[in-house]
C-alpha atoms as one frame of an Amber mdcrd trajectory, in Angstrom:
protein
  16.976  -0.072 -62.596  13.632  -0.063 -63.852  11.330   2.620 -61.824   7.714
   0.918 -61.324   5.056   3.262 -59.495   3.528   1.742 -56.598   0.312   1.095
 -56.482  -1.278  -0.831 -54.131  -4.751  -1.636 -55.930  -2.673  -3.015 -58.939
  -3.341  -6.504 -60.222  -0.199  -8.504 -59.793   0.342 -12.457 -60.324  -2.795
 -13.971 -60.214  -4.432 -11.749 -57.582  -7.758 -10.190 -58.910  -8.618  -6.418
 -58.874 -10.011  -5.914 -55.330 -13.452  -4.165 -55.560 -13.743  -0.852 -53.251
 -15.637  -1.840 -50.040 -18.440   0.384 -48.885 -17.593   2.528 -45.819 -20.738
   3.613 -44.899 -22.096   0.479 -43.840 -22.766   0.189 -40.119 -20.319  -2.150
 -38.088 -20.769  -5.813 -38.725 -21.645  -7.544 -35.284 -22.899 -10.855 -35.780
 -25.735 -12.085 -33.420 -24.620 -15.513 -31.932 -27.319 -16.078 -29.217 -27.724
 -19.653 -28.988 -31.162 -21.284 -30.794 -29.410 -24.849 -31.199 -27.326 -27.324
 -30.181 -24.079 -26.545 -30.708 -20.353 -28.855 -30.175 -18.927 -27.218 -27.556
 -15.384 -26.579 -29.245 -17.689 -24.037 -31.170 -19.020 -22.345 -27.873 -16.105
 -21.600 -27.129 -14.235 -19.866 -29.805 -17.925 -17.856 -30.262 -17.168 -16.864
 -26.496 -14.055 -15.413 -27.610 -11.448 -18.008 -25.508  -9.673 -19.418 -28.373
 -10.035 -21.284 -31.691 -11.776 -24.230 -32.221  -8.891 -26.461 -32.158  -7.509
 -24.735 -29.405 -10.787 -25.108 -27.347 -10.248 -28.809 -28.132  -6.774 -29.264
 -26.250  -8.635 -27.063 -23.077 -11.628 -29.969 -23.362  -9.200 -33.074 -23.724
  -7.380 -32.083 -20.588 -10.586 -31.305 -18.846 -10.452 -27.706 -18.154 -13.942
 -27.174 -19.093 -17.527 -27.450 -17.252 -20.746 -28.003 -18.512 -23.427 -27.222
 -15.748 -21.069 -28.083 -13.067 -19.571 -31.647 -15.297 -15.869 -31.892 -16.769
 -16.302 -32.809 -20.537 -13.750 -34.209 -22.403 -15.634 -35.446 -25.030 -14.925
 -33.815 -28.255 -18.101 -34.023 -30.272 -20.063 -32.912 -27.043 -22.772 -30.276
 -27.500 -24.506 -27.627 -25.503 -27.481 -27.149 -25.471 -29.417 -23.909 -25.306
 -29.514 -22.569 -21.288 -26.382 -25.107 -20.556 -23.506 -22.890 -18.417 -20.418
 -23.956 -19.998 -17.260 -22.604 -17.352 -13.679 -22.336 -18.094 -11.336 -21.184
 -15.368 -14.244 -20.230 -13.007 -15.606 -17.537 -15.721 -18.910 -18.538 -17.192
 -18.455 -18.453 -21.223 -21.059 -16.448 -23.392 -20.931 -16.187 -27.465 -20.347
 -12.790 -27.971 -20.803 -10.983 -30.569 -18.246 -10.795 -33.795 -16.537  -7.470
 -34.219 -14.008  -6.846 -36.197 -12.186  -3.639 -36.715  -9.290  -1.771 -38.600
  -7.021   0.312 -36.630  -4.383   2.496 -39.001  -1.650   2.171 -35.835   0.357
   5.335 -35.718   4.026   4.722 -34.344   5.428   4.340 -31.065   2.708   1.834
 -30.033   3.145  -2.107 -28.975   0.922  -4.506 -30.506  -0.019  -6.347 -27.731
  -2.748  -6.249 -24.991  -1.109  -5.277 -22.382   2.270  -4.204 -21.161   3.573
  -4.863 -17.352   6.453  -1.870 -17.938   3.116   0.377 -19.008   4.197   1.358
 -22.462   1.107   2.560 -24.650  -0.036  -0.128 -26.531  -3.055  -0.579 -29.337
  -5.478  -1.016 -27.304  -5.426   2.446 -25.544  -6.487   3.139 -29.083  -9.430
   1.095 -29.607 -10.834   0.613 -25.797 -13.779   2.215 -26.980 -14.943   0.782
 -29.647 -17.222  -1.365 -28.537 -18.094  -3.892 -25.689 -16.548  -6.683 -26.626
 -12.891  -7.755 -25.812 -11.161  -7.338 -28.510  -7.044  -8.723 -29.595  -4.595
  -7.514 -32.373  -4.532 -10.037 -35.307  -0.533 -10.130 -35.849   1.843  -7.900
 -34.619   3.594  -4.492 -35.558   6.749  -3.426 -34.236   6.285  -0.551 -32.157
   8.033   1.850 -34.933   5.930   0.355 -37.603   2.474   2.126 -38.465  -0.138
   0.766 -40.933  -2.909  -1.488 -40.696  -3.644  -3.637 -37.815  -6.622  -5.715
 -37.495  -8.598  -6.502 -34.157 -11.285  -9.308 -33.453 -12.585 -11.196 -30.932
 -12.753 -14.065 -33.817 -10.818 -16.483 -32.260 -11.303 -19.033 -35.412  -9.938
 -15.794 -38.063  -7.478 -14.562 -36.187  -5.717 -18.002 -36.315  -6.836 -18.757
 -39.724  -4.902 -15.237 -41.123  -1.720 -15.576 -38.445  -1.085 -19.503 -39.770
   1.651 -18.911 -42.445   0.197 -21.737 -44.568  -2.843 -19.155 -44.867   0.098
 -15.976 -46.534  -2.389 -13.260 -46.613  -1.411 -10.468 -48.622   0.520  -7.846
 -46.892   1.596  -4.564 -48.990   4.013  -1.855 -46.914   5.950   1.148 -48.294
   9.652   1.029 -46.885  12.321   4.066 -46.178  15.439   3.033 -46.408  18.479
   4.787 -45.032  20.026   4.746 -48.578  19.483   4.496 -52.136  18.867   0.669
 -53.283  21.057  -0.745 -56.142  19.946  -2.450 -59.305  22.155  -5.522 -58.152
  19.630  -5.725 -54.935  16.572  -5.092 -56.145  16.842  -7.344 -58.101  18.201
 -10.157 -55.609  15.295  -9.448 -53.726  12.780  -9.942 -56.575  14.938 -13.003
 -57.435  14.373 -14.374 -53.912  17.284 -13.952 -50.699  18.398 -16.537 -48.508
  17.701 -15.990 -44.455  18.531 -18.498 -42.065  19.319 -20.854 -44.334  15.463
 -20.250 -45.874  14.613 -18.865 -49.348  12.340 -16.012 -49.103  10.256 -14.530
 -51.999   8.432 -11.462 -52.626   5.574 -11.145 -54.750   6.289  -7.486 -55.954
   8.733  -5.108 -55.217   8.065  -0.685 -56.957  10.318   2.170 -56.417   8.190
   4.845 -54.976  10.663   7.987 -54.875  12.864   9.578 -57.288  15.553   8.510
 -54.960  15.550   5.295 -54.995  15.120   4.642 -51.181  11.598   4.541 -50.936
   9.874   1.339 -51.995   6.739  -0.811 -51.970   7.355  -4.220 -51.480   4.025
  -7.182 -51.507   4.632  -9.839 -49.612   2.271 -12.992 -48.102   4.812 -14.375
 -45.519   3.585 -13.586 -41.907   7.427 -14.179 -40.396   8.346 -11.831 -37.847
  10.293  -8.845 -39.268  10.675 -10.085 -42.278  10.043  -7.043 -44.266  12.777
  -5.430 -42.116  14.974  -8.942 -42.075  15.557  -8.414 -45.936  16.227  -5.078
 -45.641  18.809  -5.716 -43.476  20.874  -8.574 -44.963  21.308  -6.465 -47.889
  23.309  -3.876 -45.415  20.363  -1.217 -45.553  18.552   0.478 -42.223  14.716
   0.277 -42.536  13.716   4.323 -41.363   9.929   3.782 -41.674   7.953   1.120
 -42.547   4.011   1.393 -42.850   1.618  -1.425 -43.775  -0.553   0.088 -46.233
  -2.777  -3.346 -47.585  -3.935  -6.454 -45.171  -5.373  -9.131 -47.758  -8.423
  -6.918 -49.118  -8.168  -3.829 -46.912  -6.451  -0.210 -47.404  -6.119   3.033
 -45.466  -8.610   4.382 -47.388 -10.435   7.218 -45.435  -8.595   5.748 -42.328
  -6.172   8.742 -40.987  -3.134   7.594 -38.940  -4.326   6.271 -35.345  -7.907
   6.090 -36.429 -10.110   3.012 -36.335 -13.444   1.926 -37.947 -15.785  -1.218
 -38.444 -15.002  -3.484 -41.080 -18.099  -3.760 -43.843 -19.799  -7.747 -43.789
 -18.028  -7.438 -47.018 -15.084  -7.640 -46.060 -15.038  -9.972 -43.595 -16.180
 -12.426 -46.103 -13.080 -11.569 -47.709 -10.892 -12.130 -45.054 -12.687 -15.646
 -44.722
């Protein structure tokens, strides 16, 4: 078996070299206060309700208000001063914040939890005054990166699998791996009756059970899902590169800001 060091900032395929972002560049908060007309779908993903198309299914079935009037019509727009209400709660454009959380394990990704487990969002109630969601999900074991927004329109944009965002995350396994799997997994495995293909798989360790497998699929567990069909137990599993971002300067359990930079990546 042929021993490749993993490196996450490697060019592979056709990806390009990603360029290091700049860290020290304040949080990127984009000012949405309203100077124009604007379709009302768009109001409300910039209030942080949903995405665009989304917003559309709450219009057609006449969920929202515009000054106190049900509009169902698509292409409607607010003006500026208009009170646009969904479910009683007047809707304001907030503003767009996006941060990277390196989740440390034993947390759910999810925004809540009615049997009061700890979830991400003990971890990032402070960062700022907006409400933010996870983008995606991480097992509770799994650490790595985890993205937050209250970008409605991204969040769906990098969860649709059509989108495969690049996902990089070094794997323990429980045992050595063979040459005969390694190579069935580079050569692509069948789950659920569904061929699935990796876009890199390194040995990390001199042991052979450490490994660093790229992958753009956004199916859930499906890092862990190959693992398994090949009769291996996943011990740790940590995300280490979401599309253009690493845990550079990130310790585990940490957050920060993401640069304008690279949210123009993500986009």
């Amino acid at each position: 078996m042929t021993k490749k060091k993993f490196n996450p900032n490697k060019k592979r395929g056709n990806n390009k070299a990603v360029k290091k972002p700049d860290y020290k560049h304040q949080a990127l908060q984009q000012p949405t206060e309203q100077t124009e007309a604007i379709r009302l779908n768009k109001y409300i993903a910039n209030a942080g309700v949903c995405s665009r198309r989304e917003a559309d299914k709450l219009i057609e079935k006449g969920e929202i208000t515009v000054d106190g009037e049900v509009i169902k019509e698509l292409g409607y727009k607010v003006k500026p001063g208009q009170v646009v209400v969904h479910e009683k709660s007047v809707l304001k454009p907030e503003n767009r914040v996006y941060l990277l959380l390196n989740k440390p394990k034993g947390f759910l990704s999810t925004t809540s939890d009615p049997e009061g487990r700890k979830t991400v969002m003990d971890l990032v109630s402070k960062a700022c005054l907006e409400k933010v969601f996870p983008v995606g999900r991480l097992d509770r074991s799994t650490t790595g990166l985890l993205l937050f927004t209250n970008d409605g329109e991204l969040s769906k944009k990098l969860t649709q699998p059509k989108h495969q965002i690049k996902k990089i995350y070094q794997v323990s396994l429980n045992k050595p791996i063979t040459k005969n799997d390694f190579e069935e997994i580079l050569s692509g495995i069948t789950l659920d009756d569904e061929k699935v293909f990796v876009d890199d798989l390194a040995i990390v360790d001199g042991d052979n059970s450490t490994l660093g497998i790229e992958i753009h699929l956004g199916k859930n567990r499906i890092v862990k899902r190959i693992f398994e069909h090949l009769g291996y137990n996943v011990t740790k599993l940590d995300r280490v590169v979401y599309g253009s971002l690493t845990k550079k300067d990130l310790p585990r359990g940490k957050w920060r800001f993401l640069t304008e930079k690279e949210v123009l990546w993500l986009k």
